[in-house]
PDB file of C-alpha atoms and ligand atoms in Angstrom:
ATOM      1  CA  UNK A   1       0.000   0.000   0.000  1.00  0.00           C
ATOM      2  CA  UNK A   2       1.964   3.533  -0.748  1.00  0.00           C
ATOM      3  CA  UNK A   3       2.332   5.354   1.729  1.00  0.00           C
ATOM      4  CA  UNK A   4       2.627   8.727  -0.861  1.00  0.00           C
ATOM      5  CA  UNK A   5      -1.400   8.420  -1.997  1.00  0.00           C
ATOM      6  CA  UNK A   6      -2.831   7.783   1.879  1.00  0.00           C
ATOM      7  CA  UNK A   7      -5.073  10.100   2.780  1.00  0.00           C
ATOM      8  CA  UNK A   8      -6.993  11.148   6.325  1.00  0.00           C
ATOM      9  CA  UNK A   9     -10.867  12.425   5.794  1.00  0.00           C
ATOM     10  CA  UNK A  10     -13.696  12.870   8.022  1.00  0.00           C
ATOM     11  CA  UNK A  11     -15.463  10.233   7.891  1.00  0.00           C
ATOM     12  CA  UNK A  12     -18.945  10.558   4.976  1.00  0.00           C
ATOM     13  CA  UNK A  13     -21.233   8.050   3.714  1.00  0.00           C
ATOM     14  CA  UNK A  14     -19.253   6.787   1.015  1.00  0.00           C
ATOM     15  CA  UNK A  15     -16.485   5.690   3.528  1.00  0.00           C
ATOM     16  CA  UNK A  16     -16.641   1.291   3.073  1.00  0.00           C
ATOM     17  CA  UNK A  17     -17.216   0.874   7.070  1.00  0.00           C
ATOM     18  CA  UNK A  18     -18.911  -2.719   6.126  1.00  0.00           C
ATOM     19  CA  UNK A  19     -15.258  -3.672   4.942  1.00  0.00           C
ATOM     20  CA  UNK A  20     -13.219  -2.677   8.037  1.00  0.00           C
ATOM     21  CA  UNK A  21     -12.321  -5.354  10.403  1.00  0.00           C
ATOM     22  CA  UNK A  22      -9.467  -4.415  13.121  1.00  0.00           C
ATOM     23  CA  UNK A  23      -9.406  -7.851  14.986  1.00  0.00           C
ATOM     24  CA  UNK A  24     -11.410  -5.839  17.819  1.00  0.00           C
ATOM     25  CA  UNK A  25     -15.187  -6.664  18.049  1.00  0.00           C
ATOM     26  CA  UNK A  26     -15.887  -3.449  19.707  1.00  0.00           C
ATOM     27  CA  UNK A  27     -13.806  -1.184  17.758  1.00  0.00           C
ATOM     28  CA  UNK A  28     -15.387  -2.399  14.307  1.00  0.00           C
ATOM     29  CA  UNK A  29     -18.847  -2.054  15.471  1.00  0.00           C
ATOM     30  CA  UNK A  30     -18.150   1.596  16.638  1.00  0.00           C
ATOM     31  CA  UNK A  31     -16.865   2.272  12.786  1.00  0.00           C
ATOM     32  CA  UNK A  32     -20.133   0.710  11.478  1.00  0.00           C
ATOM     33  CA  UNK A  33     -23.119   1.291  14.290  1.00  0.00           C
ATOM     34  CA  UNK A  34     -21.898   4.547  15.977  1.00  0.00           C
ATOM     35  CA  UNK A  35     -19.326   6.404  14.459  1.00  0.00           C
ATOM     36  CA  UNK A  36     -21.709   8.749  12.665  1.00  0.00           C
ATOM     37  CA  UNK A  37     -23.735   9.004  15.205  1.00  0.00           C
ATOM     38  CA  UNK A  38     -21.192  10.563  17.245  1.00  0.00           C
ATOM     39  CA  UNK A  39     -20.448  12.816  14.401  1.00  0.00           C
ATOM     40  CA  UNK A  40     -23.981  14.085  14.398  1.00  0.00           C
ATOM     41  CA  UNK A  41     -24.469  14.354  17.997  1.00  0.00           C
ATOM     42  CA  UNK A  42     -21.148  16.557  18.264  1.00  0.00           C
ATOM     43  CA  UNK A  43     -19.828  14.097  20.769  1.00  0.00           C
ATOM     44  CA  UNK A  44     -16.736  12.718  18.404  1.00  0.00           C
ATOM     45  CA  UNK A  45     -15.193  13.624  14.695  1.00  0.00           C
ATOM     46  CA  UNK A  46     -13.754  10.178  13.318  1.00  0.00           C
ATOM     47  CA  UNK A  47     -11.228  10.574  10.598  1.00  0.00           C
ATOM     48  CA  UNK A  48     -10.255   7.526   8.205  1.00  0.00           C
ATOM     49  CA  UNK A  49      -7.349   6.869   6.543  1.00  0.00           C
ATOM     50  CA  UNK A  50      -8.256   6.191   2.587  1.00  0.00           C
ATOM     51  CA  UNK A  51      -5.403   3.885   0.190  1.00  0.00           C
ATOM     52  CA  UNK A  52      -5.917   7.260  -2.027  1.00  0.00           C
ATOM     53  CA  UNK A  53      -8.081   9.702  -3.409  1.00  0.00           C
ATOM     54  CA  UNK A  54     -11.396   9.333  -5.004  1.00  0.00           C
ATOM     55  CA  UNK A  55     -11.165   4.945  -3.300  1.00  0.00           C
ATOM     56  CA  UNK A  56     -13.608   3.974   0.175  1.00  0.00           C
ATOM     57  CA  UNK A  57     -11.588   1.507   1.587  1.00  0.00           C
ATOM     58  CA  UNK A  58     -10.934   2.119   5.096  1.00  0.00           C
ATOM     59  CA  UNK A  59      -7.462   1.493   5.970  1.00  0.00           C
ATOM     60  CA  UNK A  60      -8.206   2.820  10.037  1.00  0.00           C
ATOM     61  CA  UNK A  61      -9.273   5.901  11.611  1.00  0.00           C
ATOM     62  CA  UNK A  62      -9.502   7.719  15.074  1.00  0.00           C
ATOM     63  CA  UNK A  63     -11.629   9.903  16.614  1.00  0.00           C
ATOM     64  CA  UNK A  64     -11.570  13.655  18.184  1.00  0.00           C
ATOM     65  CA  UNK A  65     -13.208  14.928  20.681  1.00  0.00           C
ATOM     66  CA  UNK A  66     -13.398  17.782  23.734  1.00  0.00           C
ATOM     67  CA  UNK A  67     -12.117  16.530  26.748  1.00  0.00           C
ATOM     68  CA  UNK A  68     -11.417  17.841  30.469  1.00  0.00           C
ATOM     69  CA  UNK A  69      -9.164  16.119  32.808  1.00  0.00           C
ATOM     70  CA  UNK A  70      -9.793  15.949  36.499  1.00  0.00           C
ATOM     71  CA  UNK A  71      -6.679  17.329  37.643  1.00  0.00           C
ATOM     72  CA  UNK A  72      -6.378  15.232  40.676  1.00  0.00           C
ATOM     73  CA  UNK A  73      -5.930  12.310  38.104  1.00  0.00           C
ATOM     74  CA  UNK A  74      -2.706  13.516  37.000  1.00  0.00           C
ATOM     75  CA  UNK A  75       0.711  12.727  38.559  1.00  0.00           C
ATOM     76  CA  UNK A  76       1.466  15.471  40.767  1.00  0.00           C
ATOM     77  CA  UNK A  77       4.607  16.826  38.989  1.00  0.00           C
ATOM     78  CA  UNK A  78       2.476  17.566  35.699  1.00  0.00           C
ATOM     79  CA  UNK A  79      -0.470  18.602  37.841  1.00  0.00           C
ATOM     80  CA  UNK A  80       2.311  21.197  39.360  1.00  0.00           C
ATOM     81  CA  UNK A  81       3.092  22.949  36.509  1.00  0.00           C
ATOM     82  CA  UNK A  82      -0.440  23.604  35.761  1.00  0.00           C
ATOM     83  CA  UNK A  83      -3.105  25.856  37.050  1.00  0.00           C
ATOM     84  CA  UNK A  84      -5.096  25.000  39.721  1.00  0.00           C
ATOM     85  CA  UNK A  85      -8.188  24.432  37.624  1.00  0.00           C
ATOM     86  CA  UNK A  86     -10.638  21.335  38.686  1.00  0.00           C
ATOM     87  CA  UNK A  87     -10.684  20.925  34.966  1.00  0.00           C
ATOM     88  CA  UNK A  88      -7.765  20.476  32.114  1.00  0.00           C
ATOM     89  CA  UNK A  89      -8.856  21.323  29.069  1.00  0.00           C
ATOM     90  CA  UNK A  90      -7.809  17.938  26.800  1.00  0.00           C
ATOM     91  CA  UNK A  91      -8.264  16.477  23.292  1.00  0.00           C
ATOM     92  CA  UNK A  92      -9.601  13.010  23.687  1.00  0.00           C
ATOM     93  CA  UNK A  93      -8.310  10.352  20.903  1.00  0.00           C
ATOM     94  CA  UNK A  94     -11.309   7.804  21.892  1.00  0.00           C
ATOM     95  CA  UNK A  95     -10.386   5.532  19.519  1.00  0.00           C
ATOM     96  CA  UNK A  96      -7.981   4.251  16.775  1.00  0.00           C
ATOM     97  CA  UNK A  97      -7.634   1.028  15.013  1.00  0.00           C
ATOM     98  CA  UNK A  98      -5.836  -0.262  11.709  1.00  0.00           C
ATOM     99  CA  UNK A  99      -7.612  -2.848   9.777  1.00  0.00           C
ATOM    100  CA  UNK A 100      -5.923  -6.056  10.420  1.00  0.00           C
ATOM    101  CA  UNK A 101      -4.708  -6.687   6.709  1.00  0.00           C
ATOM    102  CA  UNK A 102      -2.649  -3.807   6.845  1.00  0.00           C
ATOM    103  CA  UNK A 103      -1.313  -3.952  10.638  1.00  0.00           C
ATOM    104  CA  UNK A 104       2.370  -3.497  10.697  1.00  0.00           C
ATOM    105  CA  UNK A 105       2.404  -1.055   7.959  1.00  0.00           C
ATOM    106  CA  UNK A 106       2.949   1.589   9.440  1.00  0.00           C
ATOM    107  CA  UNK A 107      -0.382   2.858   9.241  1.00  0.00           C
ATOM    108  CA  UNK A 108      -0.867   2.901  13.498  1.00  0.00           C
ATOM    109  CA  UNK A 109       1.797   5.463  13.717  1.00  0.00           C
ATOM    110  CA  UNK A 110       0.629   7.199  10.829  1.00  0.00           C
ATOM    111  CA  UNK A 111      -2.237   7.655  12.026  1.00  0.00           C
ATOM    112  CA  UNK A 112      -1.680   8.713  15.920  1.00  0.00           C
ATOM    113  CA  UNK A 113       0.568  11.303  14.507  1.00  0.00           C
ATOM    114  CA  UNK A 114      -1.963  12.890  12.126  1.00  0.00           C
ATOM    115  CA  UNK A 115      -4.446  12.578  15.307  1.00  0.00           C
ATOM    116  CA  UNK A 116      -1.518  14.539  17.271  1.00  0.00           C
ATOM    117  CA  UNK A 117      -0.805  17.190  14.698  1.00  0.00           C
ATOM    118  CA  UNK A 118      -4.681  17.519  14.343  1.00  0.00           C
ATOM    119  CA  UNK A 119      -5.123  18.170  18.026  1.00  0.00           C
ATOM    120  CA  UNK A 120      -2.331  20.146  18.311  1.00  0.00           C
ATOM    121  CA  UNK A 121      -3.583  22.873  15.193  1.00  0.00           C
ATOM    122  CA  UNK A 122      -6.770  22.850  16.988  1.00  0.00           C
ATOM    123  CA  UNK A 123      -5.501  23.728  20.430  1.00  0.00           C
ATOM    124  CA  UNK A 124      -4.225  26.862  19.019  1.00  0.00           C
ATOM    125  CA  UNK A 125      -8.073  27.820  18.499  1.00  0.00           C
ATOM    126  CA  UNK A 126      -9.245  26.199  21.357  1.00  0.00           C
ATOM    127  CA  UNK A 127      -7.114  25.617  24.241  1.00  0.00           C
ATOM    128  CA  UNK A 128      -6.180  21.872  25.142  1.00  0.00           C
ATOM    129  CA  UNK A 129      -3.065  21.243  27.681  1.00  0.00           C
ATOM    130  CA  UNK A 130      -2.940  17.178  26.401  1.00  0.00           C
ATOM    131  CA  UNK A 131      -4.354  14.460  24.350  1.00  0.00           C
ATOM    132  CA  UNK A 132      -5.678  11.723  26.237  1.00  0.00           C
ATOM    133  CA  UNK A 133      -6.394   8.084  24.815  1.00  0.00           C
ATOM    134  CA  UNK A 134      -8.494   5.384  25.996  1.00  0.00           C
ATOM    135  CA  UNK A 135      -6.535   2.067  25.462  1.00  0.00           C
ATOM    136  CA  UNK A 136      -9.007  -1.035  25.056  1.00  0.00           C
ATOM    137  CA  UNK A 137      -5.945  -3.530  26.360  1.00  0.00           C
ATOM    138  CA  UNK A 138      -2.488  -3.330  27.623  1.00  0.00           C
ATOM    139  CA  UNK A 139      -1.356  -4.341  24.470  1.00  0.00           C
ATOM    140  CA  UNK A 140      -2.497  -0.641  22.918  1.00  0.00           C
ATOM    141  CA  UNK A 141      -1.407   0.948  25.586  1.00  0.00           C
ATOM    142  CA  UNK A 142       1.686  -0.097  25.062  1.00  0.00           C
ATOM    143  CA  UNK A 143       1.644   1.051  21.397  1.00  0.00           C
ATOM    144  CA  UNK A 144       0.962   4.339  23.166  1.00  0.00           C
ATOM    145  CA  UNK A 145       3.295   4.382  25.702  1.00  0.00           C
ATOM    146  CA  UNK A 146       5.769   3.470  22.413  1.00  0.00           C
ATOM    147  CA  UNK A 147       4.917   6.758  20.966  1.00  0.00           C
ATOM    148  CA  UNK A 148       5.439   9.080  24.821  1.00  0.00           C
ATOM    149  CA  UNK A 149       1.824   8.564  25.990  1.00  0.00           C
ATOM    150  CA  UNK A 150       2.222   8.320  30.333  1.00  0.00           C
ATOM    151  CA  UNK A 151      -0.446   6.266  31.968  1.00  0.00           C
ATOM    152  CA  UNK A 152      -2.883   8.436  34.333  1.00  0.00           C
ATOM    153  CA  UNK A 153      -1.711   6.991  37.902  1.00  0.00           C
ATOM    154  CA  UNK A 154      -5.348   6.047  38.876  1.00  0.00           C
ATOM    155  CA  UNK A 155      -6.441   4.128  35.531  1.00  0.00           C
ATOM    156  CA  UNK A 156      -4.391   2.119  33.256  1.00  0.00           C
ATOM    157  CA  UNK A 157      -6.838   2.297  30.492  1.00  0.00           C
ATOM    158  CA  UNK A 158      -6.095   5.736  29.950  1.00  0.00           C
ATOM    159  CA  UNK A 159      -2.880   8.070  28.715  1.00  0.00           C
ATOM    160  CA  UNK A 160      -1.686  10.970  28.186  1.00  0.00           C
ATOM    161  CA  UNK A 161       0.909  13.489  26.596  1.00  0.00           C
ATOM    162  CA  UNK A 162       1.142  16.862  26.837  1.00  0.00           C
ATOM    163  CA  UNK A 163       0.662  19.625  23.984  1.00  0.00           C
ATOM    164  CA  UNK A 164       3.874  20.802  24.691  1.00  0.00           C
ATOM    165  CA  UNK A 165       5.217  17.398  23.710  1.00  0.00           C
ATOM    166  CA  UNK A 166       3.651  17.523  21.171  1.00  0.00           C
ATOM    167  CA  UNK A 167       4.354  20.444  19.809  1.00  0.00           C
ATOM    168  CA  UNK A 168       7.966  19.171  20.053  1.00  0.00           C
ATOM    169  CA  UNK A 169       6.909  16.620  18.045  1.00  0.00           C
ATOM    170  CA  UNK A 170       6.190  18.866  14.971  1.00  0.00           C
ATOM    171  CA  UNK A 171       9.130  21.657  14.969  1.00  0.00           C
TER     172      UNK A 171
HETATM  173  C1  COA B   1      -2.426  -1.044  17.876  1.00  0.00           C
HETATM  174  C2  COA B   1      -2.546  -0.705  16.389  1.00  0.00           C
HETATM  175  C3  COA B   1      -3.309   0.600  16.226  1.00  0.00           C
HETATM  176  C4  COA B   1      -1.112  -0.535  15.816  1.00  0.00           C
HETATM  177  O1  COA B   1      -1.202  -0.181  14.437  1.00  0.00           O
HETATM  178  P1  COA B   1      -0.176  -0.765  13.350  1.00  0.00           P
HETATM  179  O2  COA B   1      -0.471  -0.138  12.069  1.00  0.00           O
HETATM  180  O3  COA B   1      -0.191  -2.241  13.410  1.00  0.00           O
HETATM  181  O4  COA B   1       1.222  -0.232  13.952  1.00  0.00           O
HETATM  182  P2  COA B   1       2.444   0.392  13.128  1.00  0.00           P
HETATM  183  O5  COA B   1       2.816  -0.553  12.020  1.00  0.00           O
HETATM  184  O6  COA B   1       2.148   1.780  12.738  1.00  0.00           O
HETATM  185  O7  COA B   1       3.602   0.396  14.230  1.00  0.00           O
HETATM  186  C5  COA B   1       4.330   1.566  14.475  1.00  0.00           C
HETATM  187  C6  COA B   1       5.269   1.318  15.625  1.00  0.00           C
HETATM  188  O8  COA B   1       4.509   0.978  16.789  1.00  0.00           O
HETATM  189  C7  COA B   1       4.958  -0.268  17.312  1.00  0.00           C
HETATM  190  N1  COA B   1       3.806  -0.996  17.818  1.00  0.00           N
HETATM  191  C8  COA B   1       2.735  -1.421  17.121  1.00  0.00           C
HETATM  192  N2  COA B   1       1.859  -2.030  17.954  1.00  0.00           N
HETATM  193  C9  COA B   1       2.427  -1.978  19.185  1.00  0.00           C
HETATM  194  C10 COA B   1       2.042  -2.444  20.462  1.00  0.00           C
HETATM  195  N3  COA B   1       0.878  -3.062  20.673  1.00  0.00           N
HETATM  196  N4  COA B   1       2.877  -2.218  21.514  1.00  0.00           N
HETATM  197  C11 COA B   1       4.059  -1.575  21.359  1.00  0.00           C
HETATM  198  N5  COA B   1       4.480  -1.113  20.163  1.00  0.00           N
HETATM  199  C12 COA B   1       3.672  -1.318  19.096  1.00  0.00           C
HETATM  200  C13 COA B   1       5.597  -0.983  16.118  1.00  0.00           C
HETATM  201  O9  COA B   1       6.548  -1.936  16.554  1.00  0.00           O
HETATM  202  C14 COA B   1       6.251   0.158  15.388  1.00  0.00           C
HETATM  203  O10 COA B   1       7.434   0.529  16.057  1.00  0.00           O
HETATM  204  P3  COA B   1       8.787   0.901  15.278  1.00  0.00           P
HETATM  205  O11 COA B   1       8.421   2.012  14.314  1.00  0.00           O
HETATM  206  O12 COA B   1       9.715   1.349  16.358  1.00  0.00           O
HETATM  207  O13 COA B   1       9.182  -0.338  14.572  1.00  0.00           O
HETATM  208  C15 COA B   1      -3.209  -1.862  15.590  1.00  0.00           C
HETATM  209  O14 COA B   1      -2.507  -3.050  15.802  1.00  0.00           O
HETATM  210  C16 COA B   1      -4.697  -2.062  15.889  1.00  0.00           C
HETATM  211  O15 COA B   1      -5.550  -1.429  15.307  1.00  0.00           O
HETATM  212  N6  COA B   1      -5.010  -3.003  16.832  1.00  0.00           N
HETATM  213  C17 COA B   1      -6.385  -3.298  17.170  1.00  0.00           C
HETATM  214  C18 COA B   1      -7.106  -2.135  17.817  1.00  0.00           C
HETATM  215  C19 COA B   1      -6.307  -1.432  18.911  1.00  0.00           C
HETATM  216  O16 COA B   1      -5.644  -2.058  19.720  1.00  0.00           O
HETATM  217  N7  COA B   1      -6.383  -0.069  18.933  1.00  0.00           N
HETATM  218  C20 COA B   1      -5.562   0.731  19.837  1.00  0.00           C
HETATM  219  C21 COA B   1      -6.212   1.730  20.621  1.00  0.00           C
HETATM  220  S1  COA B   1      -7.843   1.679  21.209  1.00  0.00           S
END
């Protein structure tokens, strides 16, 4: 699959959801039953990653969404540095997933990073001090933790990195 033609929309109608299988029950059924939804509700954007232009397959995608963080949640030498706000303002990546054909690919990493550089843009507009994931299993939160994401102390299911990471990220 070249990398050079992939391309990231919002998800539409003539996205193939029916085709997408990630080897998670839960995560394909969100793509097919929910996903729009969401989008219509305002309570998540999904984004899918397309082989190319003008083709439906769905290769993965993620999803955006407003987020606060408790600030008691976070270690205290990140909570430190912050304000003393109950509430974080956060970008939430609820979900991402790869369709199993094309794990390995790169397309994971690919993905989280457009998700990053997505949140980060936005945060410019409206103010987010992290992203924050929901992992499903340990084994994607250790894909996260791979890419920087730091597990909240009180839940393992959830991560997070900093927009000033971030922003490191994409000099
Ligand atoms: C986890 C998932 C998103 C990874 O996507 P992928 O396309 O297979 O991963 P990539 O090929 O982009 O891998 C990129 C890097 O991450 C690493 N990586 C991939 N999965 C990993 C894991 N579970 N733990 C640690 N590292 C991982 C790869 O080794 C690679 O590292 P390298 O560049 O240093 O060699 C994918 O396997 C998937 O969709 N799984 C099912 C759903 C899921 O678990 N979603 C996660 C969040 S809810």
């Amino acid at each position: 699959m070249p990398r050079s033609t992939w391309l990231v929309e919002p998800l539409r109608g003539a996205h193939d959801r029916e085709g997408f299988s990630c080897g998670d029950a839960t995560l394909d059924r969100y793509l097919k039953e929910q996903a729009s939804r969401d989008l219509r509700r305002g309570c998540a954007t999904p984004f899918v990653l397309l082989p190319g232009a003008n083709q439906n397959a769905i290769l993965g995608y993620y999803t955006l969404s407003s987020y606060g963080i408790d600030a008691g949640e976070l270690p205290p030498d990140v909570a430190g540095k912050l304000p003393r706000y109950p509430l974080i303002p956060a970008t939430l990546l609820g979900r991402l997933a790869v369709d199993k054909r094309h794990q390995g690919e790169g397309i994971g990493e690919f993905l989280l990073m457009d998700a990053l550089h997505r949140s980060l843009a936005q945060s410019f507009r409206i103010a987010a001090a992290a992203v924050v994931v929901e992992a499903i299993d340990d084994r994607a939160a250790q894909f996260y933790r791979h890419f920087g994401f730091t597990p909240f102390p009180s839940s393992g299911g959830r991560l997070f990195i900093l927009t000033k990471t971030v922003n490191a990220l994409f000099p």
